[in-house]
Amino acid sequence: MLLLGDSFANIFSLEAMGWGEAAGFAEHLSRALGKPLDCILRNSDGSFATREQLQRELALGRDRLAGKKIVVWEFAARELSIGDWKLLPLDLGTPPPSKFFTPEPGQLKTITGTVAAISSVPRPGTVPYAEHILTAHLVDLDGADATQALVCTLSMSAQKWTSAARLRPGDRVKLKVRPWSDVSAQYEKINRSELSDTALQLEEPVWGEIIER
């Protein structure tokens, strides 16, 4: 079984929401079924956010539907009237060779790069979630064995912008980065904005923390 869900699945499960942890819908469903669940959960945009994540996983050759007989899709009822119900093909693909920088698992690297593109960031107080993650495309890298990187970083914490929220294309920034797989359990459920370039969306991101800009 694969569970897709929004913040109503994350509440009581995602500690950052402030309502506890390990007691949400997925945990209760898993206990009732007596087996572990494969989950794709993301705060906000229940009509498309988890479908986009599933689409990306499949496009990269990670078949999250393999061996699954049931997909449970949870979303808030309000999405039926205000959600973006865009059509998203769910085709299994083969990832092309990547020229983007990704550290080895467990590795922490310091890189410097120029912001080529950056995703949108909500204004504090205008969204119900206290945390937000942005995505940035960095080019002209120093300290890496590639010239580009796709970086995810915390742009809002406790309803306050971080320094990353003020980044703009052309800015030069220095970060400590690690593989996304090292932090995905902690951050993948938090509301995240993506870049509009669909080709960039298929690149494996790294997690970054700004040192200086």
mmCIF file with all atom_site columns, C-alpha atoms in Angstrom:
data_model
loop_
_atom_site.group_PDB
_atom_site.id
_atom_site.type_symbol
_atom_site.label_atom_id
_atom_site.label_alt_id
_atom_site.label_comp_id
_atom_site.label_asym_id
_atom_site.label_entity_id
_atom_site.label_seq_id
_atom_site.pdbx_PDB_ins_code
_atom_site.Cartn_x
_atom_site.Cartn_y
_atom_site.Cartn_z
_atom_site.occupancy
_atom_site.B_iso_or_equiv
_atom_site.pdbx_formal_charge
_atom_site.auth_seq_id
_atom_site.auth_comp_id
_atom_site.auth_asym_id
_atom_site.auth_atom_id
_atom_site.pdbx_PDB_model_num
ATOM 1   C CA . MET A 1 1   ? 0.000   0.000  0.000   1.00 0.00 ? 1   MET A CA 1
ATOM 2   C CA . LEU A 1 2   ? 1.112   3.547  -0.802  1.00 0.00 ? 2   LEU A CA 1
ATOM 3   C CA . LEU A 1 3   ? -0.265  6.469  1.208   1.00 0.00 ? 3   LEU A CA 1
ATOM 4   C CA . LEU A 1 4   ? -0.320  9.981  -0.254  1.00 0.00 ? 4   LEU A CA 1
ATOM 5   C CA . GLY A 1 5   ? -1.251  12.691 2.229   1.00 0.00 ? 5   GLY A CA 1
ATOM 6   C CA . ASP A 1 6   ? -1.104  16.355 3.187   1.00 0.00 ? 6   ASP A CA 1
ATOM 7   C CA . SER A 1 7   ? -0.871  18.091 6.566   1.00 0.00 ? 7   SER A CA 1
ATOM 8   C CA . PHE A 1 8   ? -3.897  16.172 7.832   1.00 0.00 ? 8   PHE A CA 1
ATOM 9   C CA . ALA A 1 9   ? -1.751  13.055 7.555   1.00 0.00 ? 9   ALA A CA 1
ATOM 10  C CA . ASN A 1 10  ? 1.296   14.838 8.981   1.00 0.00 ? 10  ASN A CA 1
ATOM 11  C CA . ILE A 1 11  ? -0.386  16.301 12.048  1.00 0.00 ? 11  ILE A CA 1
ATOM 12  C CA . PHE A 1 12  ? 0.424   14.317 15.208  1.00 0.00 ? 12  PHE A CA 1
ATOM 13  C CA . SER A 1 13  ? 3.264   12.792 13.177  1.00 0.00 ? 13  SER A CA 1
ATOM 14  C CA . LEU A 1 14  ? 5.536   15.628 12.012  1.00 0.00 ? 14  LEU A CA 1
ATOM 15  C CA . GLU A 1 15  ? 7.166   17.086 15.127  1.00 0.00 ? 15  GLU A CA 1
ATOM 16  C CA . ALA A 1 16  ? 7.767   20.478 13.475  1.00 0.00 ? 16  ALA A CA 1
ATOM 17  C CA . MET A 1 17  ? 4.003   21.090 13.394  1.00 0.00 ? 17  MET A CA 1
ATOM 18  C CA . GLY A 1 18  ? 3.952   21.139 17.189  1.00 0.00 ? 18  GLY A CA 1
ATOM 19  C CA . TRP A 1 19  ? 1.279   18.487 17.756  1.00 0.00 ? 19  TRP A CA 1
ATOM 20  C CA . GLY A 1 20  ? 3.488   15.544 18.672  1.00 0.00 ? 20  GLY A CA 1
ATOM 21  C CA . GLU A 1 21  ? 5.048   12.802 16.606  1.00 0.00 ? 21  GLU A CA 1
ATOM 22  C CA . ALA A 1 22  ? 4.601   9.163  15.555  1.00 0.00 ? 22  ALA A CA 1
ATOM 23  C CA . ALA A 1 23  ? 0.846   9.297  16.218  1.00 0.00 ? 23  ALA A CA 1
ATOM 24  C CA . GLY A 1 24  ? -0.610  10.448 12.906  1.00 0.00 ? 24  GLY A CA 1
ATOM 25  C CA . PHE A 1 25  ? -2.871  8.846  10.329  1.00 0.00 ? 25  PHE A CA 1
ATOM 26  C CA . ALA A 1 26  ? -0.078  6.820  8.728   1.00 0.00 ? 26  ALA A CA 1
ATOM 27  C CA . GLU A 1 27  ? 1.056   5.363  12.044  1.00 0.00 ? 27  GLU A CA 1
ATOM 28  C CA . HIS A 1 28  ? -2.488  4.432  13.063  1.00 0.00 ? 28  HIS A CA 1
ATOM 29  C CA . LEU A 1 29  ? -3.235  2.920  9.657   1.00 0.00 ? 29  LEU A CA 1
ATOM 30  C CA . SER A 1 30  ? -0.010  0.929  9.755   1.00 0.00 ? 30  SER A CA 1
ATOM 31  C CA . ARG A 1 31  ? -0.836  -0.394 13.216  1.00 0.00 ? 31  ARG A CA 1
ATOM 32  C CA . ALA A 1 32  ? -4.388  -1.318 12.202  1.00 0.00 ? 32  ALA A CA 1
ATOM 33  C CA . LEU A 1 33  ? -3.112  -3.202 9.153   1.00 0.00 ? 33  LEU A CA 1
ATOM 34  C CA . GLY A 1 34  ? -0.259  -4.796 11.048  1.00 0.00 ? 34  GLY A CA 1
ATOM 35  C CA . LYS A 1 35  ? 2.297   -3.879 8.386   1.00 0.00 ? 35  LYS A CA 1
ATOM 36  C CA . PRO A 1 36  ? 4.547   -0.944 7.422   1.00 0.00 ? 36  PRO A CA 1
ATOM 37  C CA . LEU A 1 37  ? 3.342   1.622  4.874   1.00 0.00 ? 37  LEU A CA 1
ATOM 38  C CA . ASP A 1 38  ? 5.122   3.368  2.047   1.00 0.00 ? 38  ASP A CA 1
ATOM 39  C CA . CYS A 1 39  ? 4.223   7.052  2.445   1.00 0.00 ? 39  CYS A CA 1
ATOM 40  C CA . ILE A 1 40  ? 4.593   10.243 0.442   1.00 0.00 ? 40  ILE A CA 1
ATOM 41  C CA . LEU A 1 41  ? 3.436   13.074 2.697   1.00 0.00 ? 41  LEU A CA 1
ATOM 42  C CA . ARG A 1 42  ? 3.773   16.837 2.222   1.00 0.00 ? 42  ARG A CA 1
ATOM 43  C CA . ASN A 1 43  ? 2.125   19.777 3.961   1.00 0.00 ? 43  ASN A CA 1
ATOM 44  C CA . SER A 1 44  ? -0.102  21.955 1.749   1.00 0.00 ? 44  SER A CA 1
ATOM 45  C CA . ASP A 1 45  ? -1.370  21.603 -1.848  1.00 0.00 ? 45  ASP A CA 1
ATOM 46  C CA . GLY A 1 46  ? -3.042  18.249 -1.284  1.00 0.00 ? 46  GLY A CA 1
ATOM 47  C CA . SER A 1 47  ? -4.490  18.219 -4.796  1.00 0.00 ? 47  SER A CA 1
ATOM 48  C CA . PHE A 1 48  ? -1.103  17.943 -6.480  1.00 0.00 ? 48  PHE A CA 1
ATOM 49  C CA . ALA A 1 49  ? 1.977   18.098 -4.194  1.00 0.00 ? 49  ALA A CA 1
ATOM 50  C CA . THR A 1 50  ? 2.220   14.388 -3.410  1.00 0.00 ? 50  THR A CA 1
ATOM 51  C CA . ARG A 1 51  ? 1.265   13.471 -6.973  1.00 0.00 ? 51  ARG A CA 1
ATOM 52  C CA . GLU A 1 52  ? 4.181   15.595 -8.165  1.00 0.00 ? 52  GLU A CA 1
ATOM 53  C CA . GLN A 1 53  ? 6.476   13.798 -5.738  1.00 0.00 ? 53  GLN A CA 1
ATOM 54  C CA . LEU A 1 54  ? 5.252   10.431 -6.996  1.00 0.00 ? 54  LEU A CA 1
ATOM 55  C CA . GLN A 1 55  ? 5.646   11.601 -10.593 1.00 0.00 ? 55  GLN A CA 1
ATOM 56  C CA . ARG A 1 56  ? 9.245   12.640 -9.874  1.00 0.00 ? 56  ARG A CA 1
ATOM 57  C CA . GLU A 1 57  ? 10.072  9.351  -8.175  1.00 0.00 ? 57  GLU A CA 1
ATOM 58  C CA . LEU A 1 58  ? 8.702   7.372  -11.119 1.00 0.00 ? 58  LEU A CA 1
ATOM 59  C CA . ALA A 1 59  ? 10.469  9.568  -13.686 1.00 0.00 ? 59  ALA A CA 1
ATOM 60  C CA . LEU A 1 60  ? 13.751  8.862  -11.894 1.00 0.00 ? 60  LEU A CA 1
ATOM 61  C CA . GLY A 1 61  ? 13.151  5.130  -12.156 1.00 0.00 ? 61  GLY A CA 1
ATOM 62  C CA . ARG A 1 62  ? 12.088  4.668  -8.529  1.00 0.00 ? 62  ARG A CA 1
ATOM 63  C CA . ASP A 1 63  ? 8.924   2.626  -8.907  1.00 0.00 ? 63  ASP A CA 1
ATOM 64  C CA . ARG A 1 64  ? 6.977   3.468  -5.757  1.00 0.00 ? 64  ARG A CA 1
ATOM 65  C CA . LEU A 1 65  ? 3.972   1.641  -7.248  1.00 0.00 ? 65  LEU A CA 1
ATOM 66  C CA . ALA A 1 66  ? 5.771   -1.670 -7.733  1.00 0.00 ? 66  ALA A CA 1
ATOM 67  C CA . GLY A 1 67  ? 4.068   -4.429 -5.777  1.00 0.00 ? 67  GLY A CA 1
ATOM 68  C CA . LYS A 1 68  ? 1.335   -2.082 -4.560  1.00 0.00 ? 68  LYS A CA 1
ATOM 69  C CA . LYS A 1 69  ? -2.315  -3.076 -4.913  1.00 0.00 ? 69  LYS A CA 1
ATOM 70  C CA . ILE A 1 70  ? -3.806  -0.061 -3.141  1.00 0.00 ? 70  ILE A CA 1
ATOM 71  C CA . VAL A 1 71  ? -3.032  3.666  -3.169  1.00 0.00 ? 71  VAL A CA 1
ATOM 72  C CA . VAL A 1 72  ? -4.703  5.713  -0.419  1.00 0.00 ? 72  VAL A CA 1
ATOM 73  C CA . TRP A 1 73  ? -4.818  9.416  -1.237  1.00 0.00 ? 73  TRP A CA 1
ATOM 74  C CA . GLU A 1 74  ? -5.751  11.713 1.651   1.00 0.00 ? 74  GLU A CA 1
ATOM 75  C CA . PHE A 1 75  ? -6.399  15.420 1.099   1.00 0.00 ? 75  PHE A CA 1
ATOM 76  C CA . ALA A 1 76  ? -8.484  18.157 2.710   1.00 0.00 ? 76  ALA A CA 1
ATOM 77  C CA . ALA A 1 77  ? -12.061 18.441 1.426   1.00 0.00 ? 77  ALA A CA 1
ATOM 78  C CA . ARG A 1 78  ? -11.458 22.107 0.547   1.00 0.00 ? 78  ARG A CA 1
ATOM 79  C CA . GLU A 1 79  ? -9.138  20.968 -2.248  1.00 0.00 ? 79  GLU A CA 1
ATOM 80  C CA . LEU A 1 80  ? -12.222 19.826 -4.185  1.00 0.00 ? 80  LEU A CA 1
ATOM 81  C CA . SER A 1 81  ? -13.199 23.471 -4.654  1.00 0.00 ? 81  SER A CA 1
ATOM 82  C CA . ILE A 1 82  ? -9.897  25.383 -4.570  1.00 0.00 ? 82  ILE A CA 1
ATOM 83  C CA . GLY A 1 83  ? -7.223  22.807 -5.430  1.00 0.00 ? 83  GLY A CA 1
ATOM 84  C CA . ASP A 1 84  ? -5.086  22.725 -8.562  1.00 0.00 ? 84  ASP A CA 1
ATOM 85  C CA . TRP A 1 85  ? -6.130  19.456 -10.212 1.00 0.00 ? 85  TRP A CA 1
ATOM 86  C CA . LYS A 1 86  ? -3.564  19.555 -12.993 1.00 0.00 ? 86  LYS A CA 1
ATOM 87  C CA . LEU A 1 87  ? -3.012  16.370 -14.944 1.00 0.00 ? 87  LEU A CA 1
ATOM 88  C CA . LEU A 1 88  ? 0.266   14.667 -14.107 1.00 0.00 ? 88  LEU A CA 1
ATOM 89  C CA . PRO A 1 89  ? 1.461   11.629 -16.082 1.00 0.00 ? 89  PRO A CA 1
ATOM 90  C CA . LEU A 1 90  ? 2.782   8.858  -13.859 1.00 0.00 ? 90  LEU A CA 1
ATOM 91  C CA . ASP A 1 91  ? 5.223   7.168  -16.214 1.00 0.00 ? 91  ASP A CA 1
ATOM 92  C CA . LEU A 1 92  ? 8.146   5.046  -15.102 1.00 0.00 ? 92  LEU A CA 1
ATOM 93  C CA . GLY A 1 93  ? 11.325  6.429  -16.613 1.00 0.00 ? 93  GLY A CA 1
ATOM 94  C CA . THR A 1 94  ? 15.075  6.073  -16.632 1.00 0.00 ? 94  THR A CA 1
ATOM 95  C CA . PRO A 1 95  ? 17.047  8.959  -15.150 1.00 0.00 ? 95  PRO A CA 1
ATOM 96  C CA . PRO A 1 96  ? 19.485  10.623 -17.563 1.00 0.00 ? 96  PRO A CA 1
ATOM 97  C CA . PRO A 1 97  ? 23.120  10.991 -16.486 1.00 0.00 ? 97  PRO A CA 1
ATOM 98  C CA . SER A 1 98  ? 23.329  13.928 -14.111 1.00 0.00 ? 98  SER A CA 1
ATOM 99  C CA . LYS A 1 99  ? 25.927  16.695 -14.171 1.00 0.00 ? 99  LYS A CA 1
ATOM 100 C CA . PHE A 1 100 ? 24.727  18.123 -10.858 1.00 0.00 ? 100 PHE A CA 1
ATOM 101 C CA . PHE A 1 101 ? 26.753  17.945 -7.671  1.00 0.00 ? 101 PHE A CA 1
ATOM 102 C CA . THR A 1 102 ? 25.710  15.428 -5.020  1.00 0.00 ? 102 THR A CA 1
ATOM 103 C CA . PRO A 1 103 ? 27.947  14.515 -2.063  1.00 0.00 ? 103 PRO A CA 1
ATOM 104 C CA . GLU A 1 104 ? 28.385  10.913 -1.040  1.00 0.00 ? 104 GLU A CA 1
ATOM 105 C CA . PRO A 1 105 ? 26.032  9.620  1.689   1.00 0.00 ? 105 PRO A CA 1
ATOM 106 C CA . GLY A 1 106 ? 27.132  10.909 5.074   1.00 0.00 ? 106 GLY A CA 1
ATOM 107 C CA . GLN A 1 107 ? 29.433  13.497 3.510   1.00 0.00 ? 107 GLN A CA 1
ATOM 108 C CA . LEU A 1 108 ? 29.301  17.208 4.418   1.00 0.00 ? 108 LEU A CA 1
ATOM 109 C CA . LYS A 1 109 ? 30.841  19.593 1.879   1.00 0.00 ? 109 LYS A CA 1
ATOM 110 C CA . THR A 1 110 ? 31.306  23.357 1.698   1.00 0.00 ? 110 THR A CA 1
ATOM 111 C CA . ILE A 1 111 ? 30.529  24.890 -1.689  1.00 0.00 ? 111 ILE A CA 1
ATOM 112 C CA . THR A 1 112 ? 30.094  28.369 -3.131  1.00 0.00 ? 112 THR A CA 1
ATOM 113 C CA . GLY A 1 113 ? 27.813  29.101 -6.063  1.00 0.00 ? 113 GLY A CA 1
ATOM 114 C CA . THR A 1 114 ? 25.784  31.708 -7.906  1.00 0.00 ? 114 THR A CA 1
ATOM 115 C CA . VAL A 1 115 ? 21.992  31.612 -7.699  1.00 0.00 ? 115 VAL A CA 1
ATOM 116 C CA . ALA A 1 116 ? 20.628  31.056 -11.203 1.00 0.00 ? 116 ALA A CA 1
ATOM 117 C CA . ALA A 1 117 ? 17.013  30.497 -10.172 1.00 0.00 ? 117 ALA A CA 1
ATOM 118 C CA . ILE A 1 118 ? 15.089  30.287 -6.921  1.00 0.00 ? 118 ILE A CA 1
ATOM 119 C CA . SER A 1 119 ? 11.591  29.150 -5.993  1.00 0.00 ? 119 SER A CA 1
ATOM 120 C CA . SER A 1 120 ? 8.959   31.323 -4.348  1.00 0.00 ? 120 SER A CA 1
ATOM 121 C CA . VAL A 1 121 ? 8.745   31.808 -0.585  1.00 0.00 ? 121 VAL A CA 1
ATOM 122 C CA . PRO A 1 122 ? 5.529   32.688 1.286   1.00 0.00 ? 122 PRO A CA 1
ATOM 123 C CA . ARG A 1 123 ? 5.360   35.720 3.534   1.00 0.00 ? 123 ARG A CA 1
ATOM 124 C CA . PRO A 1 124 ? 5.350   34.862 7.237   1.00 0.00 ? 124 PRO A CA 1
ATOM 125 C CA . GLY A 1 125 ? 1.858   34.901 8.674   1.00 0.00 ? 125 GLY A CA 1
ATOM 126 C CA . THR A 1 126 ? 0.137   34.258 5.337   1.00 0.00 ? 126 THR A CA 1
ATOM 127 C CA . VAL A 1 127 ? 0.321   30.453 5.482   1.00 0.00 ? 127 VAL A CA 1
ATOM 128 C CA . PRO A 1 128 ? -0.710  28.008 8.217   1.00 0.00 ? 128 PRO A CA 1
ATOM 129 C CA . TYR A 1 129 ? 2.669   26.281 8.362   1.00 0.00 ? 129 TYR A CA 1
ATOM 130 C CA . ALA A 1 130 ? 5.563   27.668 10.395  1.00 0.00 ? 130 ALA A CA 1
ATOM 131 C CA . GLU A 1 131 ? 8.291   26.108 8.232   1.00 0.00 ? 131 GLU A CA 1
ATOM 132 C CA . HIS A 1 132 ? 8.993   26.303 4.514   1.00 0.00 ? 132 HIS A CA 1
ATOM 133 C CA . ILE A 1 133 ? 11.726  24.978 2.234   1.00 0.00 ? 133 ILE A CA 1
ATOM 134 C CA . LEU A 1 134 ? 12.821  26.672 -0.986  1.00 0.00 ? 134 LEU A CA 1
ATOM 135 C CA . THR A 1 135 ? 14.703  25.219 -3.937  1.00 0.00 ? 135 THR A CA 1
ATOM 136 C CA . ALA A 1 136 ? 17.607  27.019 -5.612  1.00 0.00 ? 136 ALA A CA 1
ATOM 137 C CA . HIS A 1 137 ? 19.590  26.268 -8.759  1.00 0.00 ? 137 HIS A CA 1
ATOM 138 C CA . LEU A 1 138 ? 23.252  27.140 -8.193  1.00 0.00 ? 138 LEU A CA 1
ATOM 139 C CA . VAL A 1 139 ? 25.825  27.459 -10.974 1.00 0.00 ? 139 VAL A CA 1
ATOM 140 C CA . ASP A 1 140 ? 29.551  28.277 -11.218 1.00 0.00 ? 140 ASP A CA 1
ATOM 141 C CA . LEU A 1 141 ? 30.319  26.144 -8.183  1.00 0.00 ? 141 LEU A CA 1
ATOM 142 C CA . ASP A 1 142 ? 33.550  26.264 -6.220  1.00 0.00 ? 142 ASP A CA 1
ATOM 143 C CA . GLY A 1 143 ? 34.457  23.359 -3.947  1.00 0.00 ? 143 GLY A CA 1
ATOM 144 C CA . ALA A 1 144 ? 32.567  20.728 -5.949  1.00 0.00 ? 144 ALA A CA 1
ATOM 145 C CA . ASP A 1 145 ? 33.306  18.260 -8.721  1.00 0.00 ? 145 ASP A CA 1
ATOM 146 C CA . ALA A 1 146 ? 30.447  19.659 -10.825 1.00 0.00 ? 146 ALA A CA 1
ATOM 147 C CA . THR A 1 147 ? 29.406  23.118 -11.980 1.00 0.00 ? 147 THR A CA 1
ATOM 148 C CA . GLN A 1 148 ? 25.753  23.003 -10.867 1.00 0.00 ? 148 GLN A CA 1
ATOM 149 C CA . ALA A 1 149 ? 23.705  21.975 -7.843  1.00 0.00 ? 149 ALA A CA 1
ATOM 150 C CA . LEU A 1 150 ? 20.044  21.886 -6.905  1.00 0.00 ? 150 LEU A CA 1
ATOM 151 C CA . VAL A 1 151 ? 19.822  23.007 -3.287  1.00 0.00 ? 151 VAL A CA 1
ATOM 152 C CA . CYS A 1 152 ? 16.937  22.774 -0.836  1.00 0.00 ? 152 CYS A CA 1
ATOM 153 C CA . THR A 1 153 ? 17.202  24.904 2.278   1.00 0.00 ? 153 THR A CA 1
ATOM 154 C CA . LEU A 1 154 ? 14.982  26.194 5.058   1.00 0.00 ? 154 LEU A CA 1
ATOM 155 C CA . SER A 1 155 ? 13.491  29.535 4.007   1.00 0.00 ? 155 SER A CA 1
ATOM 156 C CA . MET A 1 156 ? 11.067  30.031 6.892   1.00 0.00 ? 156 MET A CA 1
ATOM 157 C CA . SER A 1 157 ? 11.265  28.817 10.475  1.00 0.00 ? 157 SER A CA 1
ATOM 158 C CA . ALA A 1 158 ? 8.788   29.577 13.268  1.00 0.00 ? 158 ALA A CA 1
ATOM 159 C CA . GLN A 1 159 ? 6.964   31.909 10.839  1.00 0.00 ? 159 GLN A CA 1
ATOM 160 C CA . LYS A 1 160 ? 10.129  33.973 10.286  1.00 0.00 ? 160 LYS A CA 1
ATOM 161 C CA . TRP A 1 161 ? 12.178  34.230 7.113   1.00 0.00 ? 161 TRP A CA 1
ATOM 162 C CA . THR A 1 162 ? 15.686  32.830 7.167   1.00 0.00 ? 162 THR A CA 1
ATOM 163 C CA . SER A 1 163 ? 18.524  34.478 5.246   1.00 0.00 ? 163 SER A CA 1
ATOM 164 C CA . ALA A 1 164 ? 17.824  32.086 2.359   1.00 0.00 ? 164 ALA A CA 1
ATOM 165 C CA . ALA A 1 165 ? 14.425  33.713 1.790   1.00 0.00 ? 165 ALA A CA 1
ATOM 166 C CA . ARG A 1 166 ? 16.191  36.892 0.684   1.00 0.00 ? 166 ARG A CA 1
ATOM 167 C CA . LEU A 1 167 ? 18.373  35.227 -1.943  1.00 0.00 ? 167 LEU A CA 1
ATOM 168 C CA . ARG A 1 168 ? 17.921  36.491 -5.481  1.00 0.00 ? 168 ARG A CA 1
ATOM 169 C CA . PRO A 1 169 ? 19.263  35.354 -8.875  1.00 0.00 ? 169 PRO A CA 1
ATOM 170 C CA . GLY A 1 170 ? 22.834  36.570 -9.271  1.00 0.00 ? 170 GLY A CA 1
ATOM 171 C CA . ASP A 1 171 ? 23.657  36.359 -5.559  1.00 0.00 ? 171 ASP A CA 1
ATOM 172 C CA . ARG A 1 172 ? 26.812  34.509 -4.621  1.00 0.00 ? 172 ARG A CA 1
ATOM 173 C CA . VAL A 1 173 ? 26.316  32.216 -1.622  1.00 0.00 ? 173 VAL A CA 1
ATOM 174 C CA . LYS A 1 174 ? 28.441  29.836 0.462   1.00 0.00 ? 174 LYS A CA 1
ATOM 175 C CA . LEU A 1 175 ? 26.793  26.768 1.982   1.00 0.00 ? 175 LEU A CA 1
ATOM 176 C CA . LYS A 1 176 ? 27.429  23.543 3.784   1.00 0.00 ? 176 LYS A CA 1
ATOM 177 C CA . VAL A 1 177 ? 25.654  20.808 1.823   1.00 0.00 ? 177 VAL A CA 1
ATOM 178 C CA . ARG A 1 178 ? 24.869  17.149 2.337   1.00 0.00 ? 178 ARG A CA 1
ATOM 179 C CA . PRO A 1 179 ? 22.869  14.574 0.360   1.00 0.00 ? 179 PRO A CA 1
ATOM 180 C CA . TRP A 1 180 ? 19.107  14.990 0.501   1.00 0.00 ? 180 TRP A CA 1
ATOM 181 C CA . SER A 1 181 ? 18.848  11.321 1.450   1.00 0.00 ? 181 SER A CA 1
ATOM 182 C CA . ASP A 1 182 ? 20.671  12.120 4.710   1.00 0.00 ? 182 ASP A CA 1
ATOM 183 C CA . VAL A 1 183 ? 17.939  14.550 5.820   1.00 0.00 ? 183 VAL A CA 1
ATOM 184 C CA . SER A 1 184 ? 14.827  13.465 3.920   1.00 0.00 ? 184 SER A CA 1
ATOM 185 C CA . ALA A 1 185 ? 13.242  11.798 6.949   1.00 0.00 ? 185 ALA A CA 1
ATOM 186 C CA . GLN A 1 186 ? 13.438  15.143 8.774   1.00 0.00 ? 186 GLN A CA 1
ATOM 187 C CA . TYR A 1 187 ? 12.445  17.530 5.990   1.00 0.00 ? 187 TYR A CA 1
ATOM 188 C CA . GLU A 1 188 ? 10.541  15.780 3.182   1.00 0.00 ? 188 GLU A CA 1
ATOM 189 C CA . LYS A 1 189 ? 7.120   16.335 4.793   1.00 0.00 ? 189 LYS A CA 1
ATOM 190 C CA . ILE A 1 190 ? 7.585   20.108 5.167   1.00 0.00 ? 190 ILE A CA 1
ATOM 191 C CA . ASN A 1 191 ? 5.945   22.428 2.640   1.00 0.00 ? 191 ASN A CA 1
ATOM 192 C CA . ARG A 1 192 ? 8.414   23.033 -0.196  1.00 0.00 ? 192 ARG A CA 1
ATOM 193 C CA . SER A 1 193 ? 8.327   25.153 -3.332  1.00 0.00 ? 193 SER A CA 1
ATOM 194 C CA . GLU A 1 194 ? 9.824   23.860 -6.562  1.00 0.00 ? 194 GLU A CA 1
ATOM 195 C CA . LEU A 1 195 ? 11.461  25.537 -9.529  1.00 0.00 ? 195 LEU A CA 1
ATOM 196 C CA . SER A 1 196 ? 9.274   25.872 -12.619 1.00 0.00 ? 196 SER A CA 1
ATOM 197 C CA . ASP A 1 197 ? 11.808  24.141 -14.894 1.00 0.00 ? 197 ASP A CA 1
ATOM 198 C CA . THR A 1 198 ? 10.609  20.529 -15.102 1.00 0.00 ? 198 THR A CA 1
ATOM 199 C CA . ALA A 1 199 ? 14.065  19.306 -16.130 1.00 0.00 ? 199 ALA A CA 1
ATOM 200 C CA . LEU A 1 200 ? 15.531  20.711 -12.915 1.00 0.00 ? 200 LEU A CA 1
ATOM 201 C CA . GLN A 1 201 ? 12.803  19.003 -10.914 1.00 0.00 ? 201 GLN A CA 1
ATOM 202 C CA . LEU A 1 202 ? 14.233  15.657 -12.007 1.00 0.00 ? 202 LEU A CA 1
ATOM 203 C CA . GLU A 1 203 ? 17.665  16.412 -10.553 1.00 0.00 ? 203 GLU A CA 1
ATOM 204 C CA . GLU A 1 204 ? 18.582  15.031 -7.141  1.00 0.00 ? 204 GLU A CA 1
ATOM 205 C CA . PRO A 1 205 ? 18.724  17.931 -4.665  1.00 0.00 ? 205 PRO A CA 1
ATOM 206 C CA . VAL A 1 206 ? 21.176  18.456 -1.850  1.00 0.00 ? 206 VAL A CA 1
ATOM 207 C CA . TRP A 1 207 ? 20.359  19.941 1.538   1.00 0.00 ? 207 TRP A CA 1
ATOM 208 C CA . GLY A 1 208 ? 22.105  23.240 2.196   1.00 0.00 ? 208 GLY A CA 1
ATOM 209 C CA . GLU A 1 209 ? 22.733  25.529 5.152   1.00 0.00 ? 209 GLU A CA 1
ATOM 210 C CA . ILE A 1 210 ? 23.989  29.025 4.374   1.00 0.00 ? 210 ILE A CA 1
ATOM 211 C CA . ILE A 1 211 ? 27.347  30.027 5.838   1.00 0.00 ? 211 ILE A CA 1
ATOM 212 C CA . GLU A 1 212 ? 27.606  33.448 4.206   1.00 0.00 ? 212 GLU A CA 1
ATOM 213 C CA . ARG A 1 213 ? 26.210  35.399 1.269   1.00 0.00 ? 213 ARG A CA 1
#
